[in-house]
Short mmCIF file of C-alpha atoms and ligand atoms in Angstrom, two decimals:
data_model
loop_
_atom_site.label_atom_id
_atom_site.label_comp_id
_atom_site.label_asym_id
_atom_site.label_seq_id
_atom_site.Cartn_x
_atom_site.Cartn_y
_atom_site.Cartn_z
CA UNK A 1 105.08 138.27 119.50
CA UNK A 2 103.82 138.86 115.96
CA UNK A 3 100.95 137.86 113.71
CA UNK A 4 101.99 135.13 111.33
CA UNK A 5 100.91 135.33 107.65
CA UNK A 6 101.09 131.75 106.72
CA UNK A 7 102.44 130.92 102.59
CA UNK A 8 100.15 129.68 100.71
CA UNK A 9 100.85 126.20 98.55
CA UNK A 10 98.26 125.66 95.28
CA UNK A 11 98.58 122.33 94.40
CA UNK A 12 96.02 120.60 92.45
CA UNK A 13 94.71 118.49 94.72
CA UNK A 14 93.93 121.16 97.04
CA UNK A 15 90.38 122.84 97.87
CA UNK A 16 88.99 126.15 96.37
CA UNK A 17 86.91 126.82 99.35
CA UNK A 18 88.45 125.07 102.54
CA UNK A 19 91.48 127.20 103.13
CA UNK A 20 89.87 130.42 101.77
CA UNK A 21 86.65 129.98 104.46
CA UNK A 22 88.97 128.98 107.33
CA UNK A 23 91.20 132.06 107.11
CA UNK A 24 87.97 134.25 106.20
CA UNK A 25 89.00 134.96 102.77
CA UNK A 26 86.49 135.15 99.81
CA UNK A 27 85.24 131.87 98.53
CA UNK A 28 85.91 129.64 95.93
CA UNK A 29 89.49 130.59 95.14
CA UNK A 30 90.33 130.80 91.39
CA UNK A 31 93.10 127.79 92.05
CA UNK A 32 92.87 125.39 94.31
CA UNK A 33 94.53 125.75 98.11
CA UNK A 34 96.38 122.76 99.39
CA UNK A 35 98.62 123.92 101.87
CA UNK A 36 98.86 126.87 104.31
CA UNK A 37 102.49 126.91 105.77
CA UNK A 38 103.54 128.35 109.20
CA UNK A 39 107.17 127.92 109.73
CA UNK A 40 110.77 128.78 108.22
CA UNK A 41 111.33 126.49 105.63
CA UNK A 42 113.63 128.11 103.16
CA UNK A 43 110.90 126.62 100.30
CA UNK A 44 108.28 129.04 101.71
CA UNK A 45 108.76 130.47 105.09
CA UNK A 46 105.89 132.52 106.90
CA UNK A 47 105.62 136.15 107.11
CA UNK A 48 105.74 138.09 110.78
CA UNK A 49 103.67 141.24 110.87
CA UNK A 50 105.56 143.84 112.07
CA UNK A 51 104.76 147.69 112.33
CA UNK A 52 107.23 148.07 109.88
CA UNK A 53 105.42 145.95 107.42
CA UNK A 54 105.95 141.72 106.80
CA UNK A 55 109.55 139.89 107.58
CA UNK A 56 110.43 136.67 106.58
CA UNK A 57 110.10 134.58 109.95
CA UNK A 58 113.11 132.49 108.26
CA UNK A 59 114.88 135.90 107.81
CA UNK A 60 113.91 136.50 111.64
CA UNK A 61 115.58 133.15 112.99
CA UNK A 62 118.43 133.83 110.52
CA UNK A 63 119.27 136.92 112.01
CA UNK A 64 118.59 136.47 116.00
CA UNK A 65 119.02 132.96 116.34
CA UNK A 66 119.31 133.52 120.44
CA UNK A 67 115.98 135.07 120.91
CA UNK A 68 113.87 133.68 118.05
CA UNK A 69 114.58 130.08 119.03
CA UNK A 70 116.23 129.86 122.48
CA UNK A 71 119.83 128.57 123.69
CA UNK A 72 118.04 124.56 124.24
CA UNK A 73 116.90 124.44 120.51
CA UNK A 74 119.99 126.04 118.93
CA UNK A 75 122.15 123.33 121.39
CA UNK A 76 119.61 120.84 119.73
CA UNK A 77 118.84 121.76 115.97
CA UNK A 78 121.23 124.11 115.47
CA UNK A 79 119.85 127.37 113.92
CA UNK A 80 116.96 126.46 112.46
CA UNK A 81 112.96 126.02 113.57
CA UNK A 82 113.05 122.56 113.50
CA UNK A 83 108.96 122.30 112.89
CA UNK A 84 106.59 123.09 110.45
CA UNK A 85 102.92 123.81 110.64
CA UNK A 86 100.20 123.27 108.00
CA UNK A 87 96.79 124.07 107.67
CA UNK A 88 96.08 121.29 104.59
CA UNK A 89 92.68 120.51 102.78
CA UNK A 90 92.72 117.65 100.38
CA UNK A 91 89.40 117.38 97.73
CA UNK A 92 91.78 114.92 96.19
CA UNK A 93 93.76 112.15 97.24
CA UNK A 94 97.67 113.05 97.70
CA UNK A 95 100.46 110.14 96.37
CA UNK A 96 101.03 106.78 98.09
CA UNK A 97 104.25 108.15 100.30
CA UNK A 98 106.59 107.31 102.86
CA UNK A 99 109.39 109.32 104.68
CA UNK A 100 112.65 108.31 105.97
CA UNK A 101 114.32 107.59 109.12
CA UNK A 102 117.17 110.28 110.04
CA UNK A 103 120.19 107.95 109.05
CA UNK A 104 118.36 106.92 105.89
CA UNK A 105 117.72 111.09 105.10
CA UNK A 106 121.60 111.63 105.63
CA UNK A 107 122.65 108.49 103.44
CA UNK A 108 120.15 109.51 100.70
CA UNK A 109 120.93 112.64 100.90
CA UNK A 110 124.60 112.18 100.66
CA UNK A 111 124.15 109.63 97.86
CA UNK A 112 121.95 111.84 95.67
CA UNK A 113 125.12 114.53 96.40
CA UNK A 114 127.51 112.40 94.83
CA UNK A 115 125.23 111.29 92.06
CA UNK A 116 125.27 115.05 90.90
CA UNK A 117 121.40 115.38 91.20
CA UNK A 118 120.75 119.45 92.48
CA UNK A 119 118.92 119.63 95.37
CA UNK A 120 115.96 121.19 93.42
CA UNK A 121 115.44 118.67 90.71
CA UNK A 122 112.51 116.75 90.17
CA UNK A 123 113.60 113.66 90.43
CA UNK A 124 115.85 114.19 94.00
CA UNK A 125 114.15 112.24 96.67
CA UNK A 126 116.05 114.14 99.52
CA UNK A 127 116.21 117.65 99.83
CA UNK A 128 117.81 117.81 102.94
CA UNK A 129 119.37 115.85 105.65
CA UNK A 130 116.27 115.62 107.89
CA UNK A 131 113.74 112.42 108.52
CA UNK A 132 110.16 113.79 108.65
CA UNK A 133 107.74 112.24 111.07
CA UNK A 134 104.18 113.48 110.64
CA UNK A 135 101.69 114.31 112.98
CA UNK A 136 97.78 115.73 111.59
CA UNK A 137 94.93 116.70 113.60
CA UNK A 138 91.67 116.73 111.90
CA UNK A 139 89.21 119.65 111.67
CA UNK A 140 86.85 117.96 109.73
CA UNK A 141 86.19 114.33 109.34
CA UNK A 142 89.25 113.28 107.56
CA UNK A 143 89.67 110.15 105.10
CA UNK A 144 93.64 108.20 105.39
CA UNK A 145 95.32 105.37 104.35
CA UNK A 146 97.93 104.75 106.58
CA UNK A 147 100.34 101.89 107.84
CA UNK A 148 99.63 97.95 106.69
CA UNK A 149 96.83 96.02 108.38
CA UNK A 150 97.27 93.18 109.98
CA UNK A 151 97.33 90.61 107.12
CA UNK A 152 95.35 88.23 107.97
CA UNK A 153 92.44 91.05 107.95
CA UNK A 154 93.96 92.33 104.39
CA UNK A 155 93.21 88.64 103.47
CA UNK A 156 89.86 88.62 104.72
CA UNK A 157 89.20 91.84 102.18
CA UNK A 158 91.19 90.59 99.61
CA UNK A 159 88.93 87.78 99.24
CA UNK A 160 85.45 89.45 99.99
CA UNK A 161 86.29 91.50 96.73
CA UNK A 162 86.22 87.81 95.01
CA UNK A 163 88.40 89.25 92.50
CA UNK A 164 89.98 85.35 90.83
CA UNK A 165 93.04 87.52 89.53
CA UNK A 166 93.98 88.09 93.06
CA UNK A 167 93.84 84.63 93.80
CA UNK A 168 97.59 84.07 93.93
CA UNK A 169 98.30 87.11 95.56
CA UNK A 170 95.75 86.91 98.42
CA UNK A 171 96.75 82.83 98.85
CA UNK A 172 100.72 84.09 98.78
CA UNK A 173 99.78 86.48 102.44
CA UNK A 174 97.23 83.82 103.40
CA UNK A 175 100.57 81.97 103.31
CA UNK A 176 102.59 84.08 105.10
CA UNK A 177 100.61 86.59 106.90
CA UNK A 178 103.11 89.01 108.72
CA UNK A 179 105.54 91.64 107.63
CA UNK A 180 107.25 89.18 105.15
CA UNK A 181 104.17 88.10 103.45
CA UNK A 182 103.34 92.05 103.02
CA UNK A 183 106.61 92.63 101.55
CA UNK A 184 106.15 90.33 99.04
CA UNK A 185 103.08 91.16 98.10
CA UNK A 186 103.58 94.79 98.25
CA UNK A 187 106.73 94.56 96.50
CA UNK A 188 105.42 91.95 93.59
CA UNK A 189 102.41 94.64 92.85
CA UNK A 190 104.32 97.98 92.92
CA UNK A 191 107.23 95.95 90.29
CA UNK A 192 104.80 94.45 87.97
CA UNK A 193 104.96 95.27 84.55
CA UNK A 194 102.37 98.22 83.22
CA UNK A 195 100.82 95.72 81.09
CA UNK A 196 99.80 93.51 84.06
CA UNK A 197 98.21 96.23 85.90
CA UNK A 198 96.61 97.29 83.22
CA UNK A 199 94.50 93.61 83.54
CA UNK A 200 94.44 93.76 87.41
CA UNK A 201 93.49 96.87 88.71
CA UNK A 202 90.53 96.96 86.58
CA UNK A 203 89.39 93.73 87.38
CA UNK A 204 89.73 94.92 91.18
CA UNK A 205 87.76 97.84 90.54
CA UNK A 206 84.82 95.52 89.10
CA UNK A 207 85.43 93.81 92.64
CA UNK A 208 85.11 96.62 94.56
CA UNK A 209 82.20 97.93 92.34
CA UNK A 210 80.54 94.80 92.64
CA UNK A 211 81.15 94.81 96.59
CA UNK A 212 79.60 97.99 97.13
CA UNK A 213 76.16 96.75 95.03
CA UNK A 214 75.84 94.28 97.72
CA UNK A 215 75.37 96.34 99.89
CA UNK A 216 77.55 94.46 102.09
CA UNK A 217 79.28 96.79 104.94
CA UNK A 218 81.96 95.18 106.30
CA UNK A 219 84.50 96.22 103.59
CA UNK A 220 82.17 99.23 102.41
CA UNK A 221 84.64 101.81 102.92
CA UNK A 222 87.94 100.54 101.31
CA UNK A 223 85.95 99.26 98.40
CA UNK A 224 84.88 103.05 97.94
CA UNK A 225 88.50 103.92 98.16
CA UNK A 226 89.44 101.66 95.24
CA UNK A 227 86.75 103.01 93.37
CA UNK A 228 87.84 106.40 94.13
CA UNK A 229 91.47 106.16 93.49
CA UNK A 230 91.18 104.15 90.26
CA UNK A 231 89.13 106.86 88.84
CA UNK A 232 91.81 109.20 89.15
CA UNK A 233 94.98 106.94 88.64
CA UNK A 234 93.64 103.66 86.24
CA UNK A 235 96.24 101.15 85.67
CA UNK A 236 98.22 102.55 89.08
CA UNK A 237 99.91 99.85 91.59
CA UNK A 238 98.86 102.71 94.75
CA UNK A 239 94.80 101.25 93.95
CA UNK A 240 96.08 97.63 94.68
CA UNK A 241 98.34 98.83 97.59
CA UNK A 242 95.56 100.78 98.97
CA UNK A 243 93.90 97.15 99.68
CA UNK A 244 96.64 96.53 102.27
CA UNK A 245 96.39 99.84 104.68
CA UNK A 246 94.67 100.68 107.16
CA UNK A 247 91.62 102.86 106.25
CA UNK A 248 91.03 105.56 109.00
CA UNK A 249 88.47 107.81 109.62
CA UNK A 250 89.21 110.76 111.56
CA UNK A 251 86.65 112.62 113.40
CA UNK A 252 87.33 116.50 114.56
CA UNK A 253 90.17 116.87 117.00
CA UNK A 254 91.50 112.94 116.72
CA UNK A 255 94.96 112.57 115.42
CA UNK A 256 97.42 110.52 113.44
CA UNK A 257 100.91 110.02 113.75
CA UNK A 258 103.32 108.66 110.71
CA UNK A 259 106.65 107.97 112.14
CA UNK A 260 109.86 107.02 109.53
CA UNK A 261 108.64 104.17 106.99
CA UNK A 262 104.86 104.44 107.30
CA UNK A 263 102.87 104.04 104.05
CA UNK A 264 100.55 106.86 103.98
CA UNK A 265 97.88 108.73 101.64
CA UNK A 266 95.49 111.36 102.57
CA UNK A 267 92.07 110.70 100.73
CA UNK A 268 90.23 113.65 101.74
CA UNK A 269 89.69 116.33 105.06
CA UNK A 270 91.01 119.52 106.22
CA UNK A 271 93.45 119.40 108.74
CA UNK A 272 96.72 120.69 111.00
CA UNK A 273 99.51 119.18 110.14
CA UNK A 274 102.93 119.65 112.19
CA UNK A 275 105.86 118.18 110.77
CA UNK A 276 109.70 118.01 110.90
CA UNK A 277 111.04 120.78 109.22
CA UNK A 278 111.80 118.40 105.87
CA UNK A 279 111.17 117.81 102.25
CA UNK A 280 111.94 114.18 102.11
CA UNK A 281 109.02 112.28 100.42
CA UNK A 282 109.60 108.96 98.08
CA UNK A 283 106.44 108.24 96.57
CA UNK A 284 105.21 104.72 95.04
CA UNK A 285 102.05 105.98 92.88
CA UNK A 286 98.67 108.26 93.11
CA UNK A 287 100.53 111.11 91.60
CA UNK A 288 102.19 112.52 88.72
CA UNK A 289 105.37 113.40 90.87
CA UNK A 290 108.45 111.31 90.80
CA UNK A 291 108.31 108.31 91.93
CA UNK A 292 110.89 106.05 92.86
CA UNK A 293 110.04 102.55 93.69
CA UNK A 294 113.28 101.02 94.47
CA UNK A 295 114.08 103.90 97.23
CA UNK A 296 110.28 103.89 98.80
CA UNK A 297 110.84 99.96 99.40
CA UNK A 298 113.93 100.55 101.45
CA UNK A 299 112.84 102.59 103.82
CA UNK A 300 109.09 101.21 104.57
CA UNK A 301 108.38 99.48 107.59
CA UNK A 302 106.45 96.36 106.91
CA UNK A 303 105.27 95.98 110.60
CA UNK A 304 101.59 95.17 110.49
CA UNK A 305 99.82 98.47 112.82
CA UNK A 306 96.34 98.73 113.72
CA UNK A 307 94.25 101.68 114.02
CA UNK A 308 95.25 102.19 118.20
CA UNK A 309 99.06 101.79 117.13
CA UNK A 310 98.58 105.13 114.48
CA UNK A 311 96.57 107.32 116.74
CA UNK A 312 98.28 108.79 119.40
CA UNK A 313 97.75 108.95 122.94
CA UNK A 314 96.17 112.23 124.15
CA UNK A 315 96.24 113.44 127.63
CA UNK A 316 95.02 116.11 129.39
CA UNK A 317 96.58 119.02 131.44
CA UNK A 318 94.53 121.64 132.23
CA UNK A 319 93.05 123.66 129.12
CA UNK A 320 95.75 121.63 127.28
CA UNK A 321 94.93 118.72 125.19
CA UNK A 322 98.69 117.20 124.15
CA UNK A 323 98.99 114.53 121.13
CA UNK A 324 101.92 112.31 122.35
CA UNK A 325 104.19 111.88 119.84
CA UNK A 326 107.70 110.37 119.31
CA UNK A 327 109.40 113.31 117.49
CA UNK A 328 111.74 115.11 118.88
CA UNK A 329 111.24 118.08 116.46
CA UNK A 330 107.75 119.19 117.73
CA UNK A 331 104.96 118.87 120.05
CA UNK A 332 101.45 119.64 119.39
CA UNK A 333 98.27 120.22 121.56
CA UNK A 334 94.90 122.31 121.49
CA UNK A 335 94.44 125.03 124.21
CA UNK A 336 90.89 124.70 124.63
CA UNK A 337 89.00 128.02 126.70
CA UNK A 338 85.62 127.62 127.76
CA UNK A 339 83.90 127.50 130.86
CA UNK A 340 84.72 129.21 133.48
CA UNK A 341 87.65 130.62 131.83
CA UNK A 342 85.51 132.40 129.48
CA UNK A 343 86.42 136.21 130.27
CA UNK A 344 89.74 135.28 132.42
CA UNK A 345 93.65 135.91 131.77
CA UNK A 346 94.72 132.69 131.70
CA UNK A 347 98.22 131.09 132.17
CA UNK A 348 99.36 128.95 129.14
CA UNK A 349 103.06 127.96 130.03
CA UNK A 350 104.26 125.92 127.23
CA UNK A 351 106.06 122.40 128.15
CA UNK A 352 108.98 123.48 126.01
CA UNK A 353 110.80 127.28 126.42
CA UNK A 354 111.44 127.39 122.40
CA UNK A 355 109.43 129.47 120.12
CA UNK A 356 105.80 128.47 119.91
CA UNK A 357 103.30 128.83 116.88
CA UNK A 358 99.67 129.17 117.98
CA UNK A 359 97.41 128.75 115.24
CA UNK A 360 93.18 130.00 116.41
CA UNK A 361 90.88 127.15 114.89
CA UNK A 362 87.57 127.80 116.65
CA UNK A 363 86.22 131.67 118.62
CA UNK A 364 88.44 134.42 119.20
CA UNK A 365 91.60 134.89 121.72
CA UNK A 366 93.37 137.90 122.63
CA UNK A 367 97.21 136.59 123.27
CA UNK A 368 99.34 138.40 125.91
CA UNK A 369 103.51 137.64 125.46
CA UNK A 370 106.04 140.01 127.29
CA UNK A 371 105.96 141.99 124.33
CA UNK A 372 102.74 143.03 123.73
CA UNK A 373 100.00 141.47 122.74
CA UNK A 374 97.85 139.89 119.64
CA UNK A 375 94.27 139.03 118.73
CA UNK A 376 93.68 135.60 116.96
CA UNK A 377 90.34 135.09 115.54
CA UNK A 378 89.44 131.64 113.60
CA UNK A 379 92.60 131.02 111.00
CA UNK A 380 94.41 133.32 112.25
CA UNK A 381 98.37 131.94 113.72
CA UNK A 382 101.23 134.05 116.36
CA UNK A 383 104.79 133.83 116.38
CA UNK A 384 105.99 133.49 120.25
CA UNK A 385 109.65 134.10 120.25
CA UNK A 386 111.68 131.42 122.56
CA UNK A 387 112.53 135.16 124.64
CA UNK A 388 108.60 136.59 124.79
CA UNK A 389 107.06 133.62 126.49
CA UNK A 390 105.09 132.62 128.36
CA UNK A 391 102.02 133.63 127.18
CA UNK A 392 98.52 134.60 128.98
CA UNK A 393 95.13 134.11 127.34
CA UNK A 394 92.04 135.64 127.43
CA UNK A 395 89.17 134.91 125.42
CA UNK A 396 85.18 135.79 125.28
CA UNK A 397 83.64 132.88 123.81
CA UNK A 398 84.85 129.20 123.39
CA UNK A 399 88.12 129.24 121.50
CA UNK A 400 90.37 126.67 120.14
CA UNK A 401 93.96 127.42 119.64
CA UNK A 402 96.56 124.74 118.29
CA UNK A 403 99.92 125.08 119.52
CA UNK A 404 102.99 124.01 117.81
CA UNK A 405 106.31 124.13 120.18
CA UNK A 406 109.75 121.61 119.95
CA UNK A 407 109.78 118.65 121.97
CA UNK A 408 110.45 117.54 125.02
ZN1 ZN B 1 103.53 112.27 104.40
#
């Protein structure tokens, strides 16, 4: 078991403060922090700390595939941590995205092979061969757009905008309000000429500005949002898009999970994020990344999803608070100490015998592996190799520790 010295992403969207105050480093940073990676993605893996100073933990799975990751996940993945962990703090909103189902990855991927694109271009939508289903955790309240509503609701908001530009559009999914009627109207926005949105999306924003003078609370919130994202990106499709998903609000601790083909953005919130170990993103707008358009509307899933269908179940075993997800790459849950555990070695067998990442988000834990031992305080994250588990606890005060392991 080692300490794990996450990499660092800047991206401008990022916070100068969030990152640098949950790992206790000095605050505001001089760029801002977006991203703090634990895993070994060949982009930017994580660093073990060793006595004989910091290895690679994707040079560490490289070279002792066996005890790193286990016999199961090698049979599984092959030799590679199939997860990623982030620590991620948006100020700013991040691009209107979806990610791919694993047959669409290895098509694309293939496809963007024979079309001679490198792998590290700009404009290559898949990097690898991987889909990338998405689970985050928030550790403060946390803003999303994620999924389609149900349409007749999108209808219902739509028209309390009374925007008469949108007219046609809100009466074509008042005509058809299910995944087809979303298509089309998703679809018709995202293609329209620049010179179209450049009428519509500010006559939405007066909608949405004249909304919020109202007063009126219904809609408050996604109003705000198209206020919000049309400051940043005027004349964008993402601020008319952003009228058909679901706006969440994520308290501490509650999750979100965005399987292949959900339409996603985060708005704002610091947050764990645990991921396949991918790359593959296909944006439609909010950014000044590539986007591709054509490729983002054949892999999204129109399929109207409420707020209970995004969120995933939680249940309960013992100190262990486990987000149920579909993925088979990870597994995620909180090992919560308090209580009468408070000054106790405590058991914390892991449902899966792979590696485990265990990332300290709240008090202090002292973690005790077959090799040795590690102390966590608040930001701090362990490396459990697949052959130094399971691991015993013991902590002083109440402590928080997410755990990222394969799954089941
Ligand atoms: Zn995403």
């Amino acid at each position: 078991m080692n300490l794990l010295r996450g990499a660092l992403r800047t991206y401008a969207w990022g916070s100068r403060t969030a990152i640098a105050e949950f790992t206790g480093k000095p605050s505001p940073t001089a760029h801002p922090e977006a991203e703090l990676w634990f895993g070994a993605h060949p982009a930017d893996p994580a660093w073990l700390e060793t006595d004989s100073g910091e290895h690679s933990l994707l040079d560490a799975v490289r070279s002792d595939p066996e005890g790193q990751l286990g016999g199961a996940v090698r049979h599984r993945f092959g030799d590679t941590l199939p997860f990623l962990m982030k620590v991620l703090a948006a100020d700013e909103p991040l691009s209107l995205q979806a990610h791919p189902s694993a047959e669409q990855a290895a098509e694309g991927f293939a496809r963007e092979d024979r079309l001679g694109i490198p792998v590290s271009s700009p404009i290559r939508n898949y990097r690898d061969r991987s889909h990338k289903p998405e689970l985050l955790v928030a550790l403060s309240t946390f803003e999303v757009l994620a999924g389609f509503r149900p349409a007749a609701k999108s209808v219902e908001l739509i028209r309390a905008l009374a925007v008469s530009d949108l007219d046609p559009f809100v009466n074509l999914l008042a005509g058809q309000p299910d995944a087809d009627g979303l298509r089309a109207l998703f679809t018709t926005w995202i293609t329209a000429p620049q010179p179209d949105l450049d009428l519509l999306v500010p006559a939405v924003i007066d909608g949405a500005i004249n909304y919020v003078r109202s007063g009126k609370k219904e809609f408050a919130a996604e109003a705000r949002t198209v206020l919000e994202l049309g400051e940043r990106y005027p004349g964008d499709a993402g601020v008319l898009a952003s009228l058909l998903l679901n706006r969440l609000t994520l308290r501490p601790g509650e999750g979100i999970y965005m399987p292949a083909g959900n339409l996603h953005t985060y708005l704002h919130g610091v947050g764990i994020e645990v991921m396949a170990n991918s790359d593959n993103v296909l944006r439609g707008g909010l950014t000044p990344k590539h986007v591709d358009v054509p490729e983002l509307l054949r892999v999204l899933d129109f399929t109207p999803a409420n707020e209970a269908v995004l969120r995933p179940k939680m249940s309960q075993d013992g100190m262990e608070t486990v987000y149920e997800t579909a993925a088979p790459e990870f597994s995620v849950s909180v090992l919560g100490i308090d209580g009468d555990r408070l000054g106790h070695q405590v058991d914390a067998p892991s449902r899966h015998d792979g590696p485990q990442i265990l990332l300290c988000s709240e008090g202090s834990a002292v973690l005790h592996a077959k090799a040795g031992e590690v102390t966590l305080e608040r930001g701090g994250a362990a490396w459990v190799a697949a052959d130094d588990g399971p691991i015993r606890l013991v902590a002083q005060r109440p402590t928080k520790l997410f755990r990222a392991t394969v799954g089941i």
